[in-house]
Amino acid sequence: MDPQIGRAGFRIAFYVTMVSAALLFFLRPGTAEFVVTALSLLVGLLFGAVIVGIVWITARTGRAGGDSHLPPERR
């Protein structure tokens, strides 16, 4: 996987998580807005965990895309 894709995905997940977490302090529990924001926080955390998992597996297997266009003897 291209490192730029992982970085962009992590930034998106971080943004959704931080905005949702900040909004929860200003919303009244039990309202529809609170539920939607809590679900957004959950989605942001899950998306971040998926991105971290994919990057970890990719790095562990050695398929980091940075120099994959080179022949094996030049890597």
Coordinates of N, CA and C in Angstrom, one line a residue:
M1 N 0.9 -1.2 0.0 CA 0.0 0.0 0.0 C 0.9 1.2 0.0
D2 N 0.5 2.2 -0.8 CA 1.2 3.5 -0.8 C 1.2 4.2 0.5
P3 N 2.3 4.7 1.0 CA 2.3 5.3 2.3 C 1.4 6.6 2.3
Q4 N 1.2 7.2 1.2 CA 0.3 8.4 1.2 C -1.2 8.0 1.4
I5 N -1.6 6.8 1.0 CA -2.9 6.4 1.2 C -3.2 6.2 2.7
G6 N -2.2 5.5 3.3 CA -2.3 5.2 4.8 C -2.4 6.5 5.6
R7 N -1.5 7.4 5.2 CA -1.4 8.7 5.9 C -2.7 9.5 5.7
A8 N -3.3 9.5 4.5 CA -4.5 10.2 4.3 C -5.7 9.6 5.0
G9 N -5.8 8.3 5.0 CA -6.8 7.6 5.8 C -6.7 7.8 7.3
F10 N -5.5 7.8 7.8 CA -5.3 8.1 9.2 C -5.7 9.6 9.5
R11 N -5.4 10.5 8.7 CA -5.8 11.9 8.9 C -7.3 12.1 8.9
I12 N -8.0 11.4 8.0 CA -9.5 11.4 7.9 C -10.1 10.8 9.2
A13 N -9.6 9.7 9.6 CA -10.0 9.0 10.8 C -9.8 9.9 12.0
F14 N -8.6 10.5 12.1 CA -8.3 11.4 13.2 C -9.2 12.6 13.3
Y15 N -9.5 13.2 12.1 CA -10.4 14.4 12.0 C -11.8 14.0 12.5
V16 N -12.3 12.9 12.0 CA -13.7 12.6 12.3 C -13.8 12.3 13.8
T17 N -12.8 11.6 14.4 CA -12.8 11.2 15.8 C -12.7 12.5 16.7
M18 N -11.8 13.4 16.3 CA -11.6 14.6 17.2 C -12.8 15.5 17.1
V19 N -13.3 15.7 16.0 CA -14.5 16.6 15.9 C -15.7 16.0 16.6
S20 N -15.9 14.7 16.5 CA -17.0 14.0 17.2 C -16.8 14.1 18.7
A21 N -15.6 13.8 19.1 CA -15.3 13.8 20.6 C -15.5 15.3 21.1
A22 N -15.1 16.3 20.4 CA -15.3 17.6 20.9 C -16.8 18.0 20.9
L23 N -17.5 17.6 19.9 CA -18.9 17.9 19.9 C -19.7 17.3 21.0
L24 N -19.3 16.1 21.5 CA -20.1 15.4 22.5 C -20.1 16.2 23.8
F25 N -19.2 17.1 24.0 CA -19.2 17.9 25.3 C -20.3 19.0 25.2
F26 N -20.7 19.4 24.0 CA -21.7 20.5 23.9 C -23.1 20.0 23.6
L27 N -23.3 18.7 23.4 CA -24.6 18.2 23.1 C -25.3 17.6 24.3
R28 N -26.6 17.7 24.3 CA -27.3 17.1 25.4 C -27.6 15.6 25.2
P29 N -27.2 14.8 26.2 CA -27.4 13.4 26.0 C -28.9 13.1 25.9
G30 N -29.2 12.1 25.1 CA -30.6 11.7 24.8 C -31.2 12.3 23.6
T31 N -30.5 13.3 23.0 CA -31.0 13.9 21.7 C -30.5 13.1 20.5
A32 N -31.1 13.4 19.4 CA -30.7 12.7 18.2 C -29.3 13.2 17.7
E33 N -29.0 14.4 18.0 CA -27.7 14.9 17.6 C -26.6 14.2 18.4
F34 N -26.8 13.9 19.7 CA -25.9 13.2 20.5 C -25.6 11.8 20.0
V35 N -26.7 11.1 19.6 CA -26.6 9.8 19.1 C -25.8 9.7 17.8
V36 N -26.1 10.6 16.9 CA -25.4 10.7 15.6 C -23.9 11.0 15.8
T37 N -23.6 11.9 16.7 CA -22.2 12.3 17.0 C -21.5 11.1 17.7
A38 N -22.2 10.4 18.6 CA -21.6 9.2 19.2 C -21.3 8.1 18.2
L39 N -22.2 7.9 17.2 CA -22.0 7.0 16.2 C -20.8 7.4 15.2
S40 N -20.7 8.7 15.0 CA -19.6 9.2 14.2 C -18.3 9.0 14.9
L41 N -18.3 9.1 16.2 CA -17.1 8.9 17.0 C -16.7 7.4 16.9
L42 N -17.7 6.5 17.0 CA -17.4 5.1 16.8 C -16.9 4.7 15.5
V43 N -17.5 5.3 14.4 CA -17.0 5.1 13.1 C -15.6 5.6 12.9
G44 N -15.3 6.7 13.4 CA -13.9 7.3 13.3 C -12.9 6.4 13.9
L45 N -13.2 5.9 15.1 CA -12.3 5.0 15.9 C -12.1 3.7 15.1
L46 N -13.2 3.1 14.6 CA -13.1 1.9 13.9 C -12.3 2.0 12.6
F47 N -12.6 3.1 11.9 CA -11.8 3.4 10.6 C -10.3 3.6 10.9
G48 N -10.0 4.3 12.0 CA -8.6 4.4 12.4 C -8.0 3.1 12.7
A49 N -8.7 2.3 13.4 CA -8.2 0.9 13.8 C -7.9 0.1 12.5
V50 N -8.8 0.2 11.6 CA -8.7 -0.6 10.3 C -7.4 -0.1 9.6
I51 N -7.3 1.2 9.5 CA -6.1 1.8 8.8 C -4.8 1.4 9.5
V52 N -4.8 1.5 10.8 CA -3.6 1.0 11.6 C -3.3 -0.4 11.3
G53 N -4.4 -1.3 11.3 CA -4.2 -2.7 11.1 C -3.7 -3.0 9.7
I54 N -4.2 -2.3 8.7 CA -3.7 -2.5 7.3 C -2.3 -2.1 7.2
V55 N -1.9 -1.0 7.8 CA -0.5 -0.5 7.7 C 0.4 -1.4 8.4
W56 N 0.0 -1.9 9.6 CA 0.8 -2.9 10.3 C 1.0 -4.2 9.6
I57 N 0.0 -4.7 9.0 CA 0.1 -6.0 8.2 C 0.9 -5.8 7.0
T58 N 0.7 -4.6 6.3 CA 1.5 -4.3 5.1 C 3.0 -4.2 5.5
A59 N 3.3 -3.5 6.6 CA 4.7 -3.4 7.0 C 5.3 -4.7 7.4
R60 N 4.5 -5.5 8.0 CA 5.0 -6.8 8.5 C 5.3 -7.8 7.4
T61 N 4.5 -7.7 6.4 CA 4.7 -8.7 5.3 C 5.7 -8.1 4.3
G62 N 6.1 -6.9 4.4 CA 7.1 -6.3 3.5 C 6.6 -5.8 2.2
R63 N 5.3 -5.6 2.1 CA 4.8 -5.1 0.8 C 4.5 -3.6 0.9
A64 N 5.4 -2.9 1.3 CA 5.2 -1.4 1.5 C 5.2 -0.7 0.2
G65 N 5.0 -0.9 -0.9 CA 4.8 -0.2 -2.1 C 5.8 0.9 -2.5
G66 N 6.7 1.3 -1.6 CA 7.5 2.4 -2.0 C 8.5 2.1 -3.1
D67 N 9.1 1.0 -3.1 CA 10.1 0.6 -4.2 C 9.7 -0.6 -4.9
S68 N 8.4 -0.9 -5.0 CA 8.0 -2.2 -5.6 C 8.1 -2.1 -7.1
H69 N 8.4 -0.9 -7.7 CA 8.5 -0.9 -9.2 C 9.9 -1.3 -9.6
L70 N 10.9 -1.4 -8.6 CA 12.2 -1.8 -8.9 C 12.3 -3.3 -9.0
P71 N 13.3 -3.8 -9.9 CA 13.5 -5.2 -9.9 C 14.0 -5.7 -8.6
P72 N 13.8 -7.0 -8.2 CA 14.2 -7.5 -6.9 C 15.7 -7.3 -6.6
E73 N 16.6 -7.3 -7.6 CA 18.0 -7.2 -7.3 C 18.4 -5.8 -6.9
R74 N 17.5 -4.8 -7.2 CA 17.8 -3.4 -6.9 C 17.1 -2.8 -5.7
R75 N 16.3 -3.7 -5.1 CA 15.5 -3.2 -3.9 C 16.4 -3.1 -2.7

